[in-house]
mmCIF file of C-alpha atoms (C1' of nucleotides) in Angstrom:
data_model
loop_
_atom_site.group_PDB
_atom_site.id
_atom_site.type_symbol
_atom_site.label_atom_id
_atom_site.label_comp_id
_atom_site.label_asym_id
_atom_site.label_seq_id
_atom_site.Cartn_x
_atom_site.Cartn_y
_atom_site.Cartn_z
ATOM 1 C CA UNK A 1 241.143 -120.398 -52.130
ATOM 2 C CA UNK A 2 244.773 -120.646 -53.215
ATOM 3 C CA UNK A 3 248.294 -121.472 -52.097
ATOM 4 C CA UNK A 4 247.976 -125.144 -51.195
ATOM 5 C CA UNK A 5 250.263 -127.435 -53.219
ATOM 6 C CA UNK A 6 248.009 -129.404 -55.565
ATOM 7 C CA UNK A 7 249.195 -132.983 -56.045
ATOM 8 C CA UNK A 8 247.043 -134.068 -59.002
ATOM 9 C CA UNK A 9 245.477 -132.041 -61.765
ATOM 10 C CA UNK A 10 241.874 -131.221 -61.035
ATOM 11 C CA UNK A 11 240.312 -128.887 -58.479
ATOM 12 C CA UNK A 12 243.133 -127.612 -56.259
ATOM 13 C CA UNK A 13 240.994 -127.774 -53.141
ATOM 14 C CA UNK A 14 240.190 -131.424 -53.760
ATOM 15 C CA UNK A 15 241.912 -132.593 -50.593
ATOM 16 C CA UNK A 16 240.035 -130.098 -48.471
ATOM 17 C CA UNK A 17 236.697 -131.012 -49.950
ATOM 18 C CA UNK A 18 237.428 -134.677 -49.465
ATOM 19 C CA UNK A 19 238.428 -134.098 -45.853
ATOM 20 C CA UNK A 20 235.313 -132.090 -45.196
ATOM 21 C CA UNK A 21 233.084 -134.761 -46.676
ATOM 22 C CA UNK A 22 234.858 -137.465 -44.756
ATOM 23 C CA UNK A 23 234.347 -135.482 -41.571
ATOM 24 C CA UNK A 24 230.688 -134.973 -42.247
ATOM 25 C CA UNK A 25 230.207 -138.661 -42.916
ATOM 26 C CA UNK A 26 231.946 -139.418 -39.623
ATOM 27 C CA UNK A 27 229.620 -137.014 -37.894
ATOM 28 C CA UNK A 28 226.755 -138.954 -39.460
ATOM 29 C CA UNK A 29 227.910 -142.052 -37.613
ATOM 30 C CA UNK A 30 229.942 -143.685 -40.364
ATOM 31 C CA UNK A 31 233.494 -144.829 -39.839
ATOM 32 C CA UNK A 32 236.493 -143.276 -41.506
ATOM 33 C CA UNK A 33 238.651 -145.681 -43.428
ATOM 34 C CA UNK A 34 241.651 -145.479 -45.689
ATOM 35 C CA UNK A 35 239.838 -147.184 -48.536
ATOM 36 C CA UNK A 36 236.806 -144.950 -48.356
ATOM 37 C CA UNK A 37 238.984 -141.874 -48.153
ATOM 38 C CA UNK A 38 240.913 -142.959 -51.204
ATOM 39 C CA UNK A 39 237.692 -143.119 -53.191
ATOM 40 C CA UNK A 40 236.459 -139.794 -51.876
ATOM 41 C CA UNK A 41 239.743 -138.100 -52.695
ATOM 42 C CA UNK A 42 239.835 -139.676 -56.117
ATOM 43 C CA UNK A 43 236.343 -138.371 -56.712
ATOM 44 C CA UNK A 44 237.042 -134.791 -55.746
ATOM 45 C CA UNK A 45 240.374 -134.797 -57.538
ATOM 46 C CA UNK A 46 238.557 -135.646 -60.782
ATOM 47 C CA UNK A 47 237.069 -133.206 -63.232
ATOM 48 C CA UNK A 48 233.544 -134.467 -62.562
ATOM 49 C CA UNK A 49 231.423 -136.815 -64.691
ATOM 50 C CA UNK A 50 233.698 -139.735 -63.882
ATOM 51 C CA UNK A 51 232.714 -143.340 -64.316
ATOM 52 C CA UNK A 52 233.230 -146.027 -61.700
ATOM 53 C CA UNK A 53 236.126 -147.444 -63.693
ATOM 54 C CA UNK A 54 237.909 -144.123 -63.835
ATOM 55 C CA UNK A 55 237.303 -143.653 -60.162
ATOM 56 C CA UNK A 56 238.637 -147.089 -59.399
ATOM 57 C CA UNK A 57 241.824 -146.342 -61.308
ATOM 58 C CA UNK A 58 242.372 -143.043 -59.571
ATOM 59 C CA UNK A 59 241.589 -144.462 -56.166
ATOM 60 C CA UNK A 60 244.086 -147.240 -56.721
ATOM 61 C CA UNK A 61 246.782 -144.683 -57.412
ATOM 62 C CA UNK A 62 246.239 -143.642 -53.829
ATOM 63 C CA UNK A 63 245.644 -147.085 -52.354
ATOM 64 C CA UNK A 64 246.031 -150.073 -54.658
ATOM 65 C CA UNK A 65 243.940 -152.495 -52.624
ATOM 66 C CA UNK A 66 240.659 -150.689 -53.414
ATOM 67 C CA UNK A 67 238.074 -152.940 -55.015
ATOM 68 C CA UNK A 68 235.154 -152.084 -57.300
ATOM 69 C CA UNK A 69 232.484 -152.901 -54.746
ATOM 70 C CA UNK A 70 233.867 -150.270 -52.425
ATOM 71 C CA UNK A 71 233.809 -147.674 -55.154
ATOM 72 C CA UNK A 72 230.168 -148.486 -55.821
ATOM 73 C CA UNK A 73 229.338 -148.463 -52.133
ATOM 74 C CA UNK A 74 231.165 -145.245 -51.450
ATOM 75 C CA UNK A 75 229.634 -143.400 -54.366
ATOM 76 C CA UNK A 76 226.216 -144.567 -53.309
ATOM 77 C CA UNK A 77 226.952 -143.146 -49.886
ATOM 78 C CA UNK A 78 228.078 -139.817 -51.312
ATOM 79 C CA UNK A 79 224.936 -139.613 -53.401
ATOM 80 C CA UNK A 80 222.679 -140.504 -50.484
ATOM 81 C CA UNK A 81 224.338 -137.894 -48.313
ATOM 82 C CA UNK A 82 224.064 -135.234 -50.959
ATOM 83 C CA UNK A 83 227.743 -134.905 -51.838
ATOM 84 C CA UNK A 84 227.514 -136.351 -55.314
ATOM 85 C CA UNK A 85 225.018 -136.773 -58.120
ATOM 86 C CA UNK A 86 224.763 -139.760 -60.396
ATOM 87 C CA UNK A 87 224.081 -139.156 -64.077
ATOM 88 C CA UNK A 88 223.278 -141.517 -66.881
ATOM 89 C CA UNK A 89 224.373 -140.273 -70.286
ATOM 90 C CA UNK A 90 223.550 -143.574 -71.930
ATOM 91 C CA UNK A 91 226.055 -146.276 -72.707
ATOM 92 C CA UNK A 92 225.413 -148.120 -69.503
ATOM 93 C CA UNK A 93 228.027 -146.447 -67.306
ATOM 94 C CA UNK A 94 226.889 -144.192 -64.482
ATOM 95 C CA UNK A 95 228.799 -140.928 -64.194
ATOM 96 C CA UNK A 96 229.262 -138.990 -60.984
ATOM 97 C CA UNK A 97 229.643 -135.295 -60.387
ATOM 98 C CA UNK A 98 230.054 -133.357 -57.161
ATOM 99 C CA UNK A 99 226.655 -132.089 -56.038
ATOM 100 C CA UNK A 100 226.472 -128.438 -56.911
ATOM 101 C CA UNK A 101 223.077 -127.518 -55.535
ATOM 102 C CA UNK A 102 222.517 -125.453 -58.623
ATOM 103 C CA UNK A 103 220.486 -127.098 -61.366
ATOM 104 C CA UNK A 104 222.135 -127.511 -64.750
ATOM 105 C CA UNK A 105 222.057 -129.562 -67.915
ATOM 106 C CA UNK A 106 224.798 -131.095 -70.046
ATOM 107 C CA UNK A 107 226.428 -131.027 -73.455
ATOM 108 C CA UNK A 108 228.312 -134.206 -74.253
ATOM 109 C CA UNK A 109 230.931 -134.570 -76.968
ATOM 110 C CA UNK A 110 230.219 -137.773 -78.844
ATOM 111 C CA UNK A 111 233.821 -137.985 -80.008
ATOM 112 C CA UNK A 112 235.967 -137.402 -76.924
ATOM 113 C CA UNK A 113 233.330 -137.785 -74.249
ATOM 114 C CA UNK A 114 233.904 -134.318 -72.777
ATOM 115 C CA UNK A 115 230.993 -133.028 -70.735
ATOM 116 C CA UNK A 116 230.176 -129.350 -70.221
ATOM 117 C CA UNK A 117 227.463 -128.020 -67.999
ATOM 118 C CA UNK A 118 225.107 -125.172 -68.730
ATOM 119 C CA UNK A 119 222.054 -123.404 -67.409
ATOM 120 C CA UNK A 120 219.457 -121.749 -69.544
ATOM 121 C CA UNK A 121 216.597 -120.101 -67.787
ATOM 122 C CA UNK A 122 214.690 -119.554 -70.981
ATOM 123 C CA UNK A 123 214.725 -123.238 -71.884
ATOM 124 C CA UNK A 124 213.536 -124.127 -68.398
ATOM 125 C CA UNK A 125 210.688 -121.698 -68.792
ATOM 126 C CA UNK A 126 209.644 -123.041 -72.163
ATOM 127 C CA UNK A 127 209.684 -126.548 -70.769
ATOM 128 C CA UNK A 128 207.255 -125.566 -68.045
ATOM 129 C CA UNK A 129 205.018 -123.945 -70.622
ATOM 130 C CA UNK A 130 205.009 -126.907 -72.951
ATOM 131 C CA UNK A 131 204.281 -129.232 -70.080
ATOM 132 C CA UNK A 132 201.478 -127.114 -68.740
ATOM 133 C CA UNK A 133 199.963 -127.023 -72.187
ATOM 134 C CA UNK A 134 199.813 -130.838 -72.009
ATOM 135 C CA UNK A 135 198.345 -130.800 -68.533
ATOM 136 C CA UNK A 136 201.536 -131.823 -66.765
ATOM 137 C CA UNK A 137 203.178 -130.282 -63.758
ATOM 138 C CA UNK A 138 206.902 -130.818 -64.130
ATOM 139 C CA UNK A 139 209.167 -131.381 -61.183
ATOM 140 C CA UNK A 140 212.285 -132.536 -62.933
ATOM 141 C CA UNK A 141 213.726 -133.073 -66.350
ATOM 142 C CA UNK A 142 216.673 -134.404 -68.211
ATOM 143 C CA UNK A 143 218.255 -132.453 -71.022
ATOM 144 C CA UNK A 144 221.387 -133.605 -72.747
ATOM 145 C CA UNK A 145 222.823 -132.221 -75.966
ATOM 146 C CA UNK A 146 225.061 -134.496 -77.980
ATOM 147 C CA UNK A 147 227.491 -133.246 -80.565
ATOM 148 C CA UNK A 148 231.147 -132.454 -81.172
ATOM 149 C CA UNK A 149 233.177 -130.027 -79.136
ATOM 150 C CA UNK A 150 235.356 -127.343 -80.694
ATOM 151 C CA UNK A 151 238.566 -129.295 -80.274
ATOM 152 C CA UNK A 152 237.151 -132.427 -81.845
ATOM 153 C CA UNK A 153 235.693 -130.573 -84.781
ATOM 154 C CA UNK A 154 239.066 -128.974 -85.349
ATOM 155 C CA UNK A 155 240.752 -132.357 -85.118
ATOM 156 C CA UNK A 156 238.294 -133.887 -87.563
ATOM 157 C CA UNK A 157 238.723 -131.032 -90.014
ATOM 158 C CA UNK A 158 242.509 -131.132 -89.953
ATOM 159 C CA UNK A 159 243.312 -133.623 -92.754
ATOM 160 C CA UNK A 160 246.919 -134.174 -91.616
ATOM 161 C CA UNK A 161 247.170 -136.089 -88.350
ATOM 162 C CA UNK A 162 246.763 -139.708 -87.305
ATOM 163 C CA UNK A 163 242.988 -139.774 -86.746
ATOM 164 C CA UNK A 164 240.726 -140.533 -89.682
ATOM 165 C CA UNK A 165 239.513 -137.176 -90.960
ATOM 166 C CA UNK A 166 235.877 -138.283 -91.035
ATOM 167 C CA UNK A 167 235.662 -141.733 -92.712
ATOM 168 C CA UNK B 1 190.715 -144.614 -92.359
ATOM 169 C CA UNK B 2 187.563 -146.141 -90.866
ATOM 170 C CA UNK B 3 185.179 -149.070 -91.007
ATOM 171 C CA UNK B 4 187.470 -151.990 -90.200
ATOM 172 C CA UNK B 5 186.451 -153.834 -87.009
ATOM 173 C CA UNK B 6 189.147 -153.050 -84.425
ATOM 174 C CA UNK B 7 189.837 -156.043 -82.197
ATOM 175 C CA UNK B 8 191.933 -154.404 -79.447
ATOM 176 C CA UNK B 9 191.994 -150.840 -78.187
ATOM 177 C CA UNK B 10 194.837 -148.875 -79.751
ATOM 178 C CA UNK B 11 195.350 -147.532 -83.251
ATOM 179 C CA UNK B 12 192.532 -148.963 -85.384
ATOM 180 C CA UNK B 13 194.814 -149.437 -88.385
ATOM 181 C CA UNK B 14 197.195 -151.531 -86.309
ATOM 182 C CA UNK B 15 196.621 -154.666 -88.327
ATOM 183 C CA UNK B 16 197.260 -152.871 -91.583
ATOM 184 C CA UNK B 17 200.433 -151.285 -90.348
ATOM 185 C CA UNK B 18 201.637 -154.621 -89.025
ATOM 186 C CA UNK B 19 200.886 -156.292 -92.337
ATOM 187 C CA UNK B 20 202.699 -153.600 -94.244
ATOM 188 C CA UNK B 21 205.768 -153.880 -92.056
ATOM 189 C CA UNK B 22 205.718 -157.628 -92.299
ATOM 190 C CA UNK B 23 205.555 -157.342 -96.070
ATOM 191 C CA UNK B 24 208.411 -154.912 -96.220
ATOM 192 C CA UNK B 25 210.537 -157.156 -94.050
ATOM 193 C CA UNK B 26 209.745 -160.054 -96.366
ATOM 194 C CA UNK B 27 210.806 -157.937 -99.320
ATOM 195 C CA UNK B 28 214.055 -157.333 -97.457
ATOM 196 C CA UNK B 29 214.729 -161.053 -97.549
ATOM 197 C CA UNK B 30 213.459 -161.983 -94.117
ATOM 198 C CA UNK B 31 210.999 -164.770 -93.558
ATOM 199 C CA UNK B 32 207.459 -164.270 -92.356
ATOM 200 C CA UNK B 33 206.555 -166.229 -89.293
ATOM 201 C CA UNK B 34 203.592 -166.466 -86.978
ATOM 202 C CA UNK B 35 205.691 -165.610 -83.952
ATOM 203 C CA UNK B 36 207.259 -162.565 -85.516
ATOM 204 C CA UNK B 37 203.909 -161.385 -86.774
ATOM 205 C CA UNK B 38 202.423 -161.727 -83.327
ATOM 206 C CA UNK B 39 205.092 -159.413 -81.938
ATOM 207 C CA UNK B 40 204.699 -156.923 -84.755
ATOM 208 C CA UNK B 41 200.956 -156.832 -84.335
ATOM 209 C CA UNK B 42 201.265 -156.507 -80.591
ATOM 210 C CA UNK B 43 203.599 -153.601 -81.135
ATOM 211 C CA UNK B 44 201.365 -151.660 -83.493
ATOM 212 C CA UNK B 45 198.287 -152.431 -81.441
ATOM 213 C CA UNK B 46 199.921 -150.746 -78.448
ATOM 214 C CA UNK B 47 199.775 -147.088 -77.567
ATOM 215 C CA UNK B 48 203.504 -146.668 -78.092
ATOM 216 C CA UNK B 49 206.271 -146.468 -75.466
ATOM 217 C CA UNK B 50 205.775 -150.111 -74.556
ATOM 218 C CA UNK B 51 208.325 -152.165 -72.681
ATOM 219 C CA UNK B 52 209.450 -155.612 -73.728
ATOM 220 C CA UNK B 53 207.411 -157.151 -70.948
ATOM 221 C CA UNK B 54 204.234 -155.433 -72.032
ATOM 222 C CA UNK B 55 204.940 -156.452 -75.587
ATOM 223 C CA UNK B 56 205.515 -160.023 -74.549
ATOM 224 C CA UNK B 57 202.192 -160.119 -72.763
ATOM 225 C CA UNK B 58 200.306 -158.670 -75.680
ATOM 226 C CA UNK B 59 202.041 -160.926 -78.164
ATOM 227 C CA UNK B 60 201.150 -163.952 -76.077
ATOM 228 C CA UNK B 61 197.506 -162.996 -76.241
ATOM 229 C CA UNK B 62 197.851 -163.582 -79.954
ATOM 230 C CA UNK B 63 200.180 -166.543 -79.810
ATOM 231 C CA UNK B 64 201.042 -167.956 -76.381
ATOM 232 C CA UNK B 65 204.249 -169.680 -77.408
ATOM 233 C CA UNK B 66 206.140 -166.413 -77.957
ATOM 234 C CA UNK B 67 209.312 -166.158 -75.908
ATOM 235 C CA UNK B 68 211.182 -163.098 -74.658
ATOM 236 C CA UNK B 69 214.166 -163.593 -76.938
ATOM 237 C CA UNK B 70 211.946 -163.328 -79.950
ATOM 238 C CA UNK B 71 210.446 -160.103 -78.709
ATOM 239 C CA UNK B 72 213.933 -158.696 -78.259
ATOM 240 C CA UNK B 73 215.036 -159.955 -81.636
ATOM 241 C CA UNK B 74 211.969 -158.698 -83.430
ATOM 242 C CA UNK B 75 212.099 -155.254 -81.864
ATOM 243 C CA UNK B 76 215.743 -154.991 -82.765
ATOM 244 C CA UNK B 77 214.787 -155.821 -86.322
ATOM 245 C CA UNK B 78 212.058 -153.203 -86.387
ATOM 246 C CA UNK B 79 214.467 -150.610 -85.062
ATOM 247 C CA UNK B 80 217.179 -151.516 -87.563
ATOM 248 C CA UNK B 81 214.711 -151.342 -90.414
ATOM 249 C CA UNK B 82 213.399 -147.988 -89.303
ATOM 250 C CA UNK B 83 209.934 -149.107 -88.174
ATOM 251 C CA UNK B 84 210.461 -148.494 -84.485
ATOM 252 C CA UNK B 85 212.529 -146.360 -82.149
ATOM 253 C CA UNK B 86 213.936 -147.448 -78.833
ATOM 254 C CA UNK B 87 213.837 -144.979 -75.951
ATOM 255 C CA UNK B 88 215.354 -145.093 -72.524
ATOM 256 C CA UNK B 89 213.421 -143.143 -69.934
ATOM 257 C CA UNK B 90 215.514 -144.500 -67.105
ATOM 258 C CA UNK B 91 214.535 -147.353 -64.869
ATOM 259 C CA UNK B 92 216.376 -149.902 -66.949
ATOM 260 C CA UNK B 93 213.572 -150.895 -69.319
ATOM 261 C CA UNK B 94 213.764 -149.943 -72.961
ATOM 262 C CA UNK B 95 210.567 -148.513 -74.408
ATOM 263 C CA UNK B 96 209.589 -148.733 -78.038
ATOM 264 C CA UNK B 97 207.548 -146.402 -80.164
ATOM 265 C CA UNK B 98 206.598 -146.612 -83.842
ATOM 266 C CA UNK B 99 209.078 -144.559 -85.868
ATOM 267 C CA UNK B 100 207.414 -141.298 -86.747
ATOM 268 C CA UNK B 101 210.088 -139.641 -88.810
ATOM 269 C CA UNK B 102 209.300 -136.390 -87.109
ATOM 270 C CA UNK B 103 211.528 -135.409 -84.220
ATOM 271 C CA UNK B 104 209.906 -134.983 -80.829
ATOM 272 C CA UNK B 105 210.588 -135.060 -77.113
ATOM 273 C CA UNK B 106 208.653 -136.546 -74.205
ATOM 274 C CA UNK B 107 206.803 -135.742 -71.006
ATOM 275 C CA UNK B 108 206.579 -138.670 -68.625
ATOM 276 C CA UNK B 109 204.155 -138.946 -65.731
ATOM 277 C CA UNK B 110 206.084 -140.174 -62.724
ATOM 278 C CA UNK B 111 202.923 -141.520 -61.132
ATOM 279 C CA UNK B 112 201.136 -143.492 -63.844
ATOM 280 C CA UNK B 113 203.921 -143.753 -66.386
ATOM 281 C CA UNK B 114 201.957 -142.078 -69.163
ATOM 282 C CA UNK B 115 204.103 -140.650 -71.932
ATOM 283 C CA UNK B 116 203.118 -137.710 -74.129
ATOM 284 C CA UNK B 117 205.126 -136.426 -77.035
ATOM 285 C CA UNK B 118 205.735 -132.826 -77.983
ATOM 286 C CA UNK B 119 207.708 -130.645 -80.338
ATOM 287 C CA UNK B 120 208.926 -127.189 -79.523
ATOM 288 C CA UNK B 121 210.867 -125.389 -82.172
ATOM 289 C CA UNK B 122 211.892 -122.623 -79.842
ATOM 290 C CA UNK B 123 213.476 -125.002 -77.374
ATOM 291 C CA UNK B 124 215.359 -126.677 -80.190
ATOM 292 C CA UNK B 125 216.648 -123.321 -81.292
ATOM 293 C CA UNK B 126 217.784 -122.307 -77.837
ATOM 294 C CA UNK B 127 219.584 -125.615 -77.478
ATOM 295 C CA UNK B 128 221.570 -124.923 -80.621
ATOM 296 C CA UNK B 129 222.422 -121.480 -79.340
ATOM 297 C CA UNK B 130 223.553 -122.653 -75.934
ATOM 298 C CA UNK B 131 225.651 -125.351 -77.511
ATOM 299 C CA UNK B 132 227.243 -123.009 -79.996
ATOM 300 C CA UNK B 133 228.114 -120.666 -77.154
ATOM 301 C CA UNK B 134 230.074 -123.549 -75.617
ATOM 302 C CA UNK B 135 231.772 -124.387 -78.879
ATOM 303 C CA UNK B 136 229.688 -127.478 -79.589
ATOM 304 C CA UNK B 137 227.912 -128.452 -82.745
ATOM 305 C CA UNK B 138 224.863 -130.477 -81.748
ATOM 306 C CA UNK B 139 223.537 -133.310 -83.808
ATOM 307 C CA UNK B 140 221.156 -134.891 -81.379
ATOM 308 C CA UNK B 141 219.706 -134.442 -77.954
ATOM 309 C CA UNK B 142 217.540 -136.021 -75.351
ATOM 310 C CA UNK B 143 214.898 -134.035 -73.556
ATOM 311 C CA UNK B 144 212.506 -135.591 -71.112
ATOM 312 C CA UNK B 145 210.220 -133.784 -68.722
ATOM 313 C CA UNK B 146 209.104 -135.643 -65.612
ATOM 314 C CA UNK B 147 206.080 -134.688 -63.581
ATOM 315 C CA UNK B 148 202.478 -135.565 -62.940
ATOM 316 C CA UNK B 149 199.780 -135.613 -65.564
ATOM 317 C CA UNK B 150 196.420 -133.913 -65.112
ATOM 318 C CA UNK B 151 194.609 -137.120 -64.199
ATOM 319 C CA UNK B 152 197.139 -138.081 -61.574
ATOM 320 C CA UNK B 153 197.171 -134.655 -59.992
ATOM 321 C CA UNK B 154 193.409 -134.809 -59.792
ATOM 322 C CA UNK B 155 193.572 -138.267 -58.259
ATOM 323 C CA UNK B 156 196.144 -137.141 -55.700
ATOM 324 C CA UNK B 157 194.108 -134.082 -54.782
ATOM 325 C CA UNK B 158 190.849 -135.986 -54.328
ATOM 326 C CA UNK B 159 190.946 -136.943 -50.621
ATOM 327 C CA UNK B 160 188.174 -139.551 -50.902
ATOM 328 C CA UNK B 161 189.245 -142.615 -52.858
ATOM 329 C CA UNK B 162 191.383 -145.640 -52.194
ATOM 330 C CA UNK B 163 194.802 -144.135 -53.022
ATOM 331 C CA UNK B 164 196.727 -142.223 -50.384
ATOM 332 C CA UNK B 165 195.983 -138.598 -50.998
ATOM 333 C CA UNK B 166 199.640 -137.623 -50.850
ATOM 334 C CA UNK B 167 201.292 -139.413 -47.854
ATOM 335 C "C1'" DT C 1 233.956 -155.633 -28.069
ATOM 336 C "C1'" DT C 2 230.732 -154.089 -31.061
ATOM 337 C "C1'" DT C 3 229.702 -152.116 -35.243
ATOM 338 C "C1'" DT C 4 231.035 -150.736 -39.598
ATOM 339 C "C1'" DC C 5 234.124 -151.827 -43.625
ATOM 340 C "C1'" DT C 6 235.968 -154.418 -47.321
ATOM 341 C "C1'" DG C 7 237.304 -157.824 -50.894
ATOM 342 C "C1'" DC C 8 235.632 -161.710 -53.099
ATOM 343 C "C1'" DA C 9 232.449 -164.418 -55.161
ATOM 344 C "C1'" DA C 10 227.864 -165.064 -56.146
ATOM 345 C "C1'" DA C 11 223.533 -162.810 -57.274
ATOM 346 C "C1'" DC C 12 220.729 -159.598 -60.036
ATOM 347 C "C1'" DC C 13 218.522 -157.990 -64.202
ATOM 348 C "C1'" DA C 14 217.788 -156.468 -68.748
ATOM 349 C "C1'" DT C 15 219.455 -157.900 -72.859
ATOM 350 C "C1'" DT C 16 222.163 -160.912 -76.101
ATOM 351 C "C1'" DT C 17 223.744 -165.094 -78.022
ATOM 352 C "C1'" DG C 18 224.902 -170.229 -78.968
ATOM 353 C "C1'" DC C 19 222.670 -174.283 -79.995
ATOM 354 C "C1'" DA C 20 219.660 -177.632 -81.867
ATOM 355 C "C1'" DG C 21 215.420 -178.320 -83.521
ATOM 356 C "C1'" DT C 22 211.425 -176.015 -86.521
ATOM 357 C "C1'" DT C 23 209.673 -173.763 -90.360
ATOM 358 C "C1'" DA C 24 209.324 -170.747 -94.434
ATOM 359 C "C1'" DG C 25 210.525 -170.381 -99.214
ATOM 360 C "C1'" DC D 1 216.886 -178.621 -99.181
ATOM 361 C "C1'" DT D 2 218.693 -174.414 -97.398
ATOM 362 C "C1'" DA D 3 218.498 -170.398 -94.901
ATOM 363 C "C1'" DA D 4 215.850 -168.108 -91.441
ATOM 364 C "C1'" DC D 5 213.566 -168.448 -87.248
ATOM 365 C "C1'" DT D 6 212.679 -169.782 -82.340
ATOM 366 C "C1'" DG D 7 212.762 -171.360 -77.457
ATOM 367 C "C1'" DC D 8 215.845 -172.499 -74.009
ATOM 368 C "C1'" DA D 9 219.666 -172.124 -71.416
ATOM 369 C "C1'" DA D 10 223.877 -170.031 -70.862
ATOM 370 C "C1'" DA D 11 226.602 -165.779 -71.424
ATOM 371 C "C1'" DT D 12 227.107 -160.580 -70.821
ATOM 372 C "C1'" DG D 13 228.050 -156.476 -68.374
ATOM 373 C "C1'" DG D 14 227.098 -153.013 -65.032
ATOM 374 C "C1'" DT D 15 225.795 -152.943 -60.447
ATOM 375 C "C1'" DT D 16 224.413 -155.021 -55.877
ATOM 376 C "C1'" DT D 17 224.771 -158.103 -52.040
ATOM 377 C "C1'" DG D 18 226.015 -162.106 -48.690
ATOM 378 C "C1'" DC D 19 229.657 -163.549 -46.156
ATOM 379 C "C1'" DA D 20 233.697 -163.904 -43.312
ATOM 380 C "C1'" DG D 21 237.539 -161.588 -42.051
ATOM 381 C "C1'" DA D 22 239.791 -156.709 -41.014
ATOM 382 C "C1'" DA D 23 239.535 -152.332 -38.978
ATOM 383 C "C1'" DA D 24 237.542 -148.359 -36.544
ATOM 384 C "C1'" DA D 25 235.304 -146.530 -32.380
#
DNA sequence: TTTTCTGCAAACCATTTGCAGTTAG
DNA sequence: CTAACTGCAAATGGTTTGCAGAAAA
């Protein structure tokens, strides 16, 4: 869980995770390929909640020939095989995160786009209760909080710098 | 709040609401037109959470010449003028509901598509708390619960009828 | 060699928009 | 008469797919 020389920012074990996923896909009968691996590595080297465009850029840093279709196809594969989850935070661009097994919801900064995850058992419980009260049996939900993160609020408050300090 | 002969199912005061909206749009400088009115009436005659397609169908019952673009344009107008709200429950089709002023969230039946609204002050509170803990200041959120409504669970349980009783 | 990949261009699909004719005011 | 409105067809924009060639097993 340490020691290996990280080449990009992002999870230090990105390469290992990518390799493992690639191996498991191979075991599932799929072929290994440079292009696919580039996408997979790009994905695990990212901070999560990446869009296809971001992924394409990162993948091309590794192997410039990568095309958008392959990014779409590869991410679909990862999702189908349980290695990634696709999220839709509105705005028409799918975002991908490594599958974590553990359920969680999201807070999204409407200024910088930062996404943080959280779990709240009490909210989950209340949701079940509300639903039951309406006669529903819930098996999934979507909860997203939109607002401004600490950094962005600080930036907006600071009247000095280049950004508009709240127009 | 009674007496008037309702022509469709749906809110009995649909016609009145439609007329009022139409009038307010006229006051805002827009022109009244048969086509637009058909869409507005179709909208208020619906149970809420209608898609454009459903709206188009209903509007055409009133005036067959209505085209999709007009439905889109009219709904956009209603949203901009605060008479309707557009929701995205996933699946790529926008759904519209009459603007209610009051904030609420939704439970969606994944079998029949029924949508129920609810408010839960405690959940709202917990959301604020969670967000604050992460340094965020929330100004909006999206909460949707997905599951099966009472009727659909009953239908699925009943082993007799024409539907598959859970395949 | 056989099957899976991949890039490209075309296809999809919900929604938007340009245009030219229609209608309200 | 002028400004809005409307249907149609074409344009958008994210995502998917058909195809023919490239690469893996």
